[in-house]
Amino acid sequence: MDMLTEALERMFSERATPAVIRGIEAGDDPAALWAEIASSGFLDILLPEDKGGAGVSLDDAFPSFMLAGQHALPLPFVQTVMAKGWLDALGHDAPEGPIAIAGPDTSRSEDGGLSVQNLAFGKAADWVLAGFGDLWVLLPSAAARIEGDEIRGSQTADLYWAAMPDNTRIIDTPEAAVCSPAQLAAASLAPLLAGAARQALDMTLAHVAERQQFGRAIAQFQAVQSLISVMAERVWAMRMAARLALHAPDAMPSPRLAAIGKTRCSEAAPTVADGAHALHGAIGITEEYDLQLYTRRLREWRRAGGTEAWWARQLGREVIQSSEGTALDFILASTK
């Protein structure tokens, strides 16, 4: 673990405790936790050093981003860090405050109304980075009507603007092909999914090693070992897919790899969540036990930023139209 990751792990462990997370889910103001994160300087790690950042690449930031998922952080830390780096790469300064990034579920009505559905961290963001076709914008969430996800404790929301607010920031759409806001959202959610899955697996491994049945730990039963092996395979695949999504030498993710990473992570998320609950039994769904903090995130982040089905369709069209041979050839070509 490098110094950056160690420092972030220490901060999340001390400040983003399960008790704090439960409080924010219940309606407590997250401003204090966000102020701690902002004052730490971690939000600027992707910015170049001459702009007050650390000049870290997405490749190097990956372990730190996974930590946010492992701690079920209820704030758009990863999204804000990646949005700031993405905006800087396009020649724009980022506003103050937490930034959420909209996936492909956006629409613009004929009368100028804007809507963003299934927005991860929509309840906690001050700004929303979204794309409406060729229109890329930063929208103030204070001007929106916010309808929260009905799932208990979820920070996902739908946001609606009757018209474009006066303080909207327009992002010039570059002529060259770069990562769109929806693709950036997909890339930002992949390490969160991988981190939450890793934590769910770790908790499950500890539980089956301690839980006794018929005079021995249930980890010794073949059926339990089989399910654990399936979970472990999915968790490792999610980690590798998330690393692919952030495989970049700078702050700009690859559009293809972002889609590949989100597809695989979203696809595997319910298998990990279901396996964890199956092996925990009734204790896993209780309020007092922390497992549900992570499995709820797995289901929430799976849907946000485009589901696996949505991104698989986009990738399928590209594979069919490409000249790179098989789907594996397509993926390998995308990593060069």
Coordinates of C-alpha atoms in Angstrom, one line a residue:
M1 CA 0.0 0.0 0.0
D2 CA 1.5 3.4 -1.0
M3 CA 1.6 6.5 1.1
L4 CA -1.5 8.0 -0.6
T5 CA -3.6 4.9 0.0
E6 CA -2.4 4.5 3.5
A7 CA -3.3 8.1 4.4
L8 CA -6.7 7.8 2.8
E9 CA -7.4 4.4 4.5
R10 CA -6.6 6.0 7.9
M11 CA -8.9 9.0 7.2
F12 CA -11.8 6.8 6.1
S13 CA -11.4 4.4 9.0
E14 CA -11.4 7.3 11.5
R15 CA -14.0 9.6 9.9
A16 CA -16.3 7.4 7.7
T17 CA -17.2 4.9 10.3
P18 CA -20.4 2.7 10.0
A19 CA -22.0 4.9 12.6
V20 CA -21.3 8.0 10.6
I21 CA -22.6 6.3 7.4
R22 CA -25.8 5.2 9.1
G23 CA -26.3 8.8 10.4
I24 CA -25.9 10.3 6.9
E25 CA -28.3 7.7 5.5
A26 CA -30.8 8.7 8.2
G27 CA -30.6 12.3 7.2
D28 CA -27.6 13.8 9.1
D29 CA -25.8 16.6 7.3
P30 CA -22.8 15.2 5.5
A31 CA -21.0 18.6 5.4
A32 CA -18.6 17.8 8.3
L33 CA -17.4 14.6 6.6
W34 CA -17.1 16.3 3.3
A35 CA -15.1 19.2 4.9
E36 CA -12.7 16.6 6.3
I37 CA -12.2 15.1 2.9
A38 CA -11.9 18.4 1.1
S39 CA -9.3 19.8 3.6
S40 CA -7.2 16.7 3.2
G41 CA -6.3 17.7 -0.3
F42 CA -7.2 14.3 -1.7
L43 CA -9.8 15.8 -4.1
D44 CA -7.0 17.3 -6.2
I45 CA -4.8 14.3 -6.6
L46 CA -5.4 14.1 -10.4
L47 CA -4.6 17.8 -11.0
P48 CA -1.0 18.7 -12.1
E49 CA 1.4 19.9 -9.5
D50 CA 1.4 23.5 -10.9
K51 CA -2.3 23.7 -10.1
G52 CA -2.1 22.4 -6.6
G53 CA -2.5 18.7 -7.3
A54 CA -0.4 15.7 -7.0
G55 CA -0.1 14.8 -10.7
V56 CA -1.4 11.3 -10.0
S57 CA -2.7 9.2 -12.9
L58 CA -5.9 7.2 -12.8
D59 CA -3.8 4.0 -12.8
D60 CA -2.0 5.1 -9.6
A61 CA -5.3 6.4 -8.1
F62 CA -7.1 3.1 -8.5
P63 CA -6.3 1.6 -5.0
S64 CA -7.4 4.8 -3.3
F65 CA -10.7 4.8 -5.3
M66 CA -11.4 1.2 -4.2
L67 CA -11.1 2.3 -0.6
A68 CA -14.2 4.5 -1.0
G69 CA -16.2 1.4 -2.0
Q70 CA -14.6 -0.7 0.8
H71 CA -15.8 1.9 3.3
A72 CA -19.3 2.3 1.7
L73 CA -18.5 6.1 1.6
P74 CA -21.9 7.9 1.1
L75 CA -20.4 10.9 -0.7
P76 CA -19.2 11.3 -4.3
F77 CA -15.5 11.3 -3.4
V78 CA -14.3 9.3 -6.5
Q79 CA -16.7 11.2 -8.8
T80 CA -15.5 14.6 -7.6
V81 CA -11.8 13.7 -8.0
M82 CA -12.4 12.3 -11.5
A83 CA -14.6 15.2 -12.5
K84 CA -11.9 17.7 -11.4
G85 CA -9.3 15.9 -13.4
W86 CA -11.6 15.5 -16.4
L87 CA -12.5 19.2 -16.4
D88 CA -8.9 20.3 -16.1
A89 CA -8.0 18.1 -19.1
L90 CA -10.6 19.9 -21.1
G91 CA -9.5 23.3 -19.9
H92 CA -12.1 24.1 -17.2
D93 CA -11.9 24.8 -13.5
A94 CA -14.1 22.7 -11.2
P95 CA -16.5 24.4 -8.8
E96 CA -16.3 24.0 -5.1
G97 CA -18.4 21.2 -3.5
P98 CA -19.2 17.6 -4.2
I99 CA -19.8 16.7 -7.9
A100 CA -22.0 13.7 -9.0
I101 CA -21.7 12.4 -12.6
A102 CA -24.7 11.4 -14.6
G103 CA -24.8 8.2 -16.5
P104 CA -26.7 7.7 -19.8
D105 CA -30.1 8.2 -18.1
T106 CA -30.5 11.8 -19.1
S107 CA -33.1 13.6 -21.2
R108 CA -33.9 17.1 -22.5
S109 CA -37.5 18.2 -23.2
E110 CA -38.6 20.4 -26.1
D111 CA -39.4 23.2 -23.6
G112 CA -35.8 23.2 -22.2
G113 CA -36.4 21.0 -19.2
L114 CA -33.5 18.7 -18.1
S115 CA -33.7 15.5 -16.2
V116 CA -31.2 13.0 -14.8
Q117 CA -32.3 9.7 -13.5
N118 CA -30.6 7.1 -11.3
L119 CA -27.9 9.5 -10.3
A120 CA -25.4 8.0 -7.8
F121 CA -24.9 10.4 -4.8
G122 CA -27.6 12.7 -6.2
K123 CA -28.8 13.5 -2.7
A124 CA -25.3 14.6 -1.6
A125 CA -24.0 16.5 -4.6
D126 CA -23.8 20.3 -5.1
W127 CA -23.2 19.9 -8.8
V128 CA -24.1 17.4 -11.5
L129 CA -21.9 16.8 -14.5
A130 CA -24.1 15.5 -17.3
G131 CA -24.3 15.1 -21.0
F132 CA -27.4 15.7 -23.1
G133 CA -26.2 14.6 -26.5
D134 CA -23.7 17.1 -27.6
L135 CA -24.5 19.4 -24.7
W136 CA -22.2 18.8 -21.7
V137 CA -22.9 20.8 -18.6
L138 CA -22.3 21.3 -14.9
L139 CA -25.7 21.9 -13.3
P140 CA -26.3 23.2 -9.7
S141 CA -28.3 20.7 -7.8
A142 CA -29.8 23.5 -5.6
A143 CA -31.9 24.5 -8.6
A144 CA -33.3 21.0 -9.2
R145 CA -36.3 19.1 -7.9
I146 CA -34.8 16.1 -6.2
E147 CA -36.7 12.9 -5.9
G148 CA -34.9 10.3 -3.8
D149 CA -34.5 6.6 -4.5
E150 CA -37.1 4.7 -2.4
I151 CA -34.5 2.2 -1.2
R152 CA -33.8 2.8 2.4
G153 CA -30.5 4.7 3.0
S154 CA -29.8 5.2 -0.7
Q155 CA -28.1 8.3 -1.9
T156 CA -29.2 7.8 -5.5
A157 CA -31.8 10.3 -6.8
D158 CA -33.6 11.6 -9.9
L159 CA -33.1 15.4 -10.5
Y160 CA -35.2 17.7 -12.6
W161 CA -34.6 21.2 -13.8
A162 CA -37.6 23.1 -15.4
A163 CA -35.0 25.2 -17.4
M164 CA -31.3 25.5 -17.5
P165 CA -30.2 27.5 -14.4
D166 CA -28.3 30.8 -15.0
N167 CA -25.2 29.5 -13.2
T168 CA -25.0 26.4 -15.4
R169 CA -21.4 25.8 -16.6
I170 CA -21.3 24.8 -20.3
I171 CA -18.5 22.4 -21.2
D172 CA -17.2 22.8 -24.7
T173 CA -17.6 19.5 -26.5
P174 CA -14.1 18.6 -27.9
E175 CA -13.7 17.7 -31.5
A176 CA -11.5 14.7 -30.7
A177 CA -13.1 11.6 -29.2
V178 CA -12.7 11.8 -25.4
C179 CA -14.5 10.2 -22.5
S180 CA -18.1 11.6 -22.3
P181 CA -19.8 12.4 -18.9
A182 CA -21.7 9.1 -19.1
Q183 CA -18.5 7.1 -19.7
L184 CA -16.8 9.0 -16.9
A185 CA -19.7 8.0 -14.6
A186 CA -19.2 4.4 -15.6
A187 CA -15.5 4.5 -14.9
S188 CA -16.0 6.2 -11.6
L189 CA -18.5 3.6 -10.3
A190 CA -16.3 0.5 -11.3
P191 CA -13.8 0.8 -8.4
L192 CA -16.6 1.6 -6.0
L193 CA -18.3 -1.7 -7.0
A194 CA -15.1 -3.6 -6.8
G195 CA -14.3 -2.2 -3.3
A196 CA -17.7 -2.9 -1.9
A197 CA -17.6 -6.5 -3.3
R198 CA -14.2 -7.0 -1.7
Q199 CA -15.5 -5.9 1.7
A200 CA -18.5 -8.2 1.4
L201 CA -16.3 -11.1 0.6
D202 CA -13.9 -10.4 3.5
M203 CA -16.8 -10.2 5.9
T204 CA -18.2 -13.5 4.6
L205 CA -14.9 -15.2 4.9
A206 CA -14.6 -14.1 8.5
H207 CA -18.2 -15.2 9.3
V208 CA -17.9 -18.7 7.8
A209 CA -14.7 -19.3 9.7
E210 CA -16.3 -18.4 13.0
R211 CA -19.8 -19.7 12.6
Q212 CA -20.1 -23.2 14.0
Q213 CA -22.6 -25.9 12.9
F214 CA -22.6 -29.6 13.7
G215 CA -19.5 -29.1 15.8
R216 CA -17.3 -27.4 13.1
A217 CA -16.9 -24.1 11.3
I218 CA -19.3 -23.9 8.3
A219 CA -16.3 -23.0 6.1
Q220 CA -15.4 -26.7 6.2
F221 CA -18.6 -27.7 4.3
Q222 CA -18.2 -28.3 0.6
A223 CA -21.3 -26.4 -0.3
V224 CA -20.0 -23.3 1.5
Q225 CA -16.6 -23.6 -0.1
S226 CA -18.2 -23.8 -3.5
L227 CA -20.2 -20.6 -3.0
I228 CA -17.2 -18.9 -1.5
S229 CA -15.1 -19.8 -4.6
V230 CA -17.8 -18.3 -6.9
M231 CA -17.8 -15.1 -4.9
A232 CA -14.0 -14.9 -4.9
E233 CA -13.9 -15.4 -8.7
R234 CA -16.4 -12.6 -9.2
V235 CA -14.6 -10.2 -6.8
W236 CA -11.3 -10.8 -8.5
A237 CA -12.9 -10.2 -11.9
M238 CA -14.5 -7.0 -10.6
R239 CA -11.1 -5.8 -9.4
M240 CA -9.5 -6.5 -12.7
A241 CA -12.3 -4.9 -14.7
A242 CA -12.3 -1.8 -12.5
R243 CA -8.5 -1.5 -13.0
L244 CA -9.1 -1.7 -16.7
A245 CA -11.7 1.1 -16.5
L246 CA -9.0 3.3 -14.9
H247 CA -6.2 2.1 -17.2
A248 CA -4.9 5.5 -18.3
P249 CA -1.7 7.5 -17.9
D250 CA -3.5 10.7 -17.0
A251 CA -6.9 11.9 -15.8
M252 CA -8.9 10.9 -18.9
P253 CA -10.3 7.4 -18.9
S254 CA -10.6 5.3 -22.1
P255 CA -14.2 5.3 -23.3
R256 CA -14.1 1.7 -24.3
L257 CA -12.4 0.5 -21.1
A258 CA -14.8 2.5 -19.0
A259 CA -17.7 0.6 -20.6
I260 CA -16.0 -2.7 -20.3
G261 CA -15.2 -2.2 -16.6
K262 CA -18.7 -1.1 -15.7
T263 CA -20.3 -3.9 -17.6
R264 CA -18.3 -6.6 -15.8
C265 CA -18.6 -5.0 -12.4
S266 CA -22.3 -4.5 -12.6
E267 CA -22.8 -8.0 -13.9
A268 CA -21.0 -9.6 -11.0
A269 CA -22.3 -7.4 -8.2
P270 CA -25.6 -9.3 -7.5
T271 CA -23.8 -12.6 -7.4
V272 CA -21.5 -11.3 -4.7
A273 CA -24.3 -9.7 -2.8
D274 CA -26.5 -12.8 -3.0
G275 CA -23.7 -15.1 -2.0
A276 CA -22.8 -13.0 1.0
H277 CA -26.4 -13.0 2.3
A278 CA -26.8 -16.7 1.6
L279 CA -23.8 -17.5 3.8
H280 CA -24.6 -15.0 6.5
G281 CA -28.2 -16.1 6.9
A282 CA -30.6 -13.9 8.8
I283 CA -27.9 -11.8 10.5
G284 CA -26.8 -10.4 7.2
I285 CA -29.9 -8.3 6.7
T286 CA -30.1 -6.9 10.2
E287 CA -29.6 -3.1 10.8
E288 CA -26.9 -3.7 13.4
Y289 CA -24.7 -5.8 11.2
D290 CA -22.6 -3.9 8.6
L291 CA -22.9 -6.3 5.7
Q292 CA -26.1 -4.6 4.4
L293 CA -24.1 -1.3 4.1
Y294 CA -22.1 -2.9 1.3
T295 CA -24.6 -5.2 -0.4
R296 CA -27.0 -2.3 -0.7
R297 CA -24.3 -0.3 -2.4
L298 CA -23.6 -3.1 -4.8
R299 CA -27.2 -3.1 -6.0
E300 CA -27.4 0.7 -6.0
W301 CA -24.2 1.3 -7.9
R302 CA -25.0 -1.6 -10.3
R303 CA -28.0 0.4 -11.6
A304 CA -26.4 3.8 -11.5
G305 CA -24.3 5.0 -14.4
G306 CA -25.8 2.5 -16.8
T307 CA -26.5 -1.1 -16.1
E308 CA -24.5 -4.0 -17.5
A309 CA -27.2 -4.5 -20.2
W310 CA -27.0 -0.9 -21.4
W311 CA -23.2 -0.9 -21.7
A312 CA -23.0 -4.3 -23.2
R313 CA -25.3 -3.2 -26.0
Q314 CA -23.0 -0.2 -26.7
L315 CA -19.9 -2.5 -26.7
G316 CA -21.7 -5.1 -28.8
R317 CA -22.3 -2.5 -31.5
E318 CA -18.7 -1.5 -31.5
V319 CA -17.4 -5.0 -31.7
I320 CA -19.7 -5.8 -34.7
Q321 CA -18.5 -2.6 -36.5
S322 CA -14.8 -3.1 -35.6
S323 CA -12.2 -4.9 -37.6
E324 CA -10.4 -6.3 -34.6
G325 CA -11.7 -9.8 -34.8
T326 CA -13.1 -11.5 -31.7
A327 CA -14.4 -9.8 -28.5
L328 CA -11.1 -10.7 -26.8
D329 CA -9.2 -9.1 -29.7
F330 CA -11.4 -6.0 -29.2
I331 CA -10.6 -5.8 -25.5
L332 CA -6.9 -6.3 -26.0
A333 CA -6.7 -3.7 -28.7
S334 CA -8.5 -1.3 -26.3
T335 CA -5.7 -1.6 -23.7
K336 CA -2.9 -0.6 -26.0

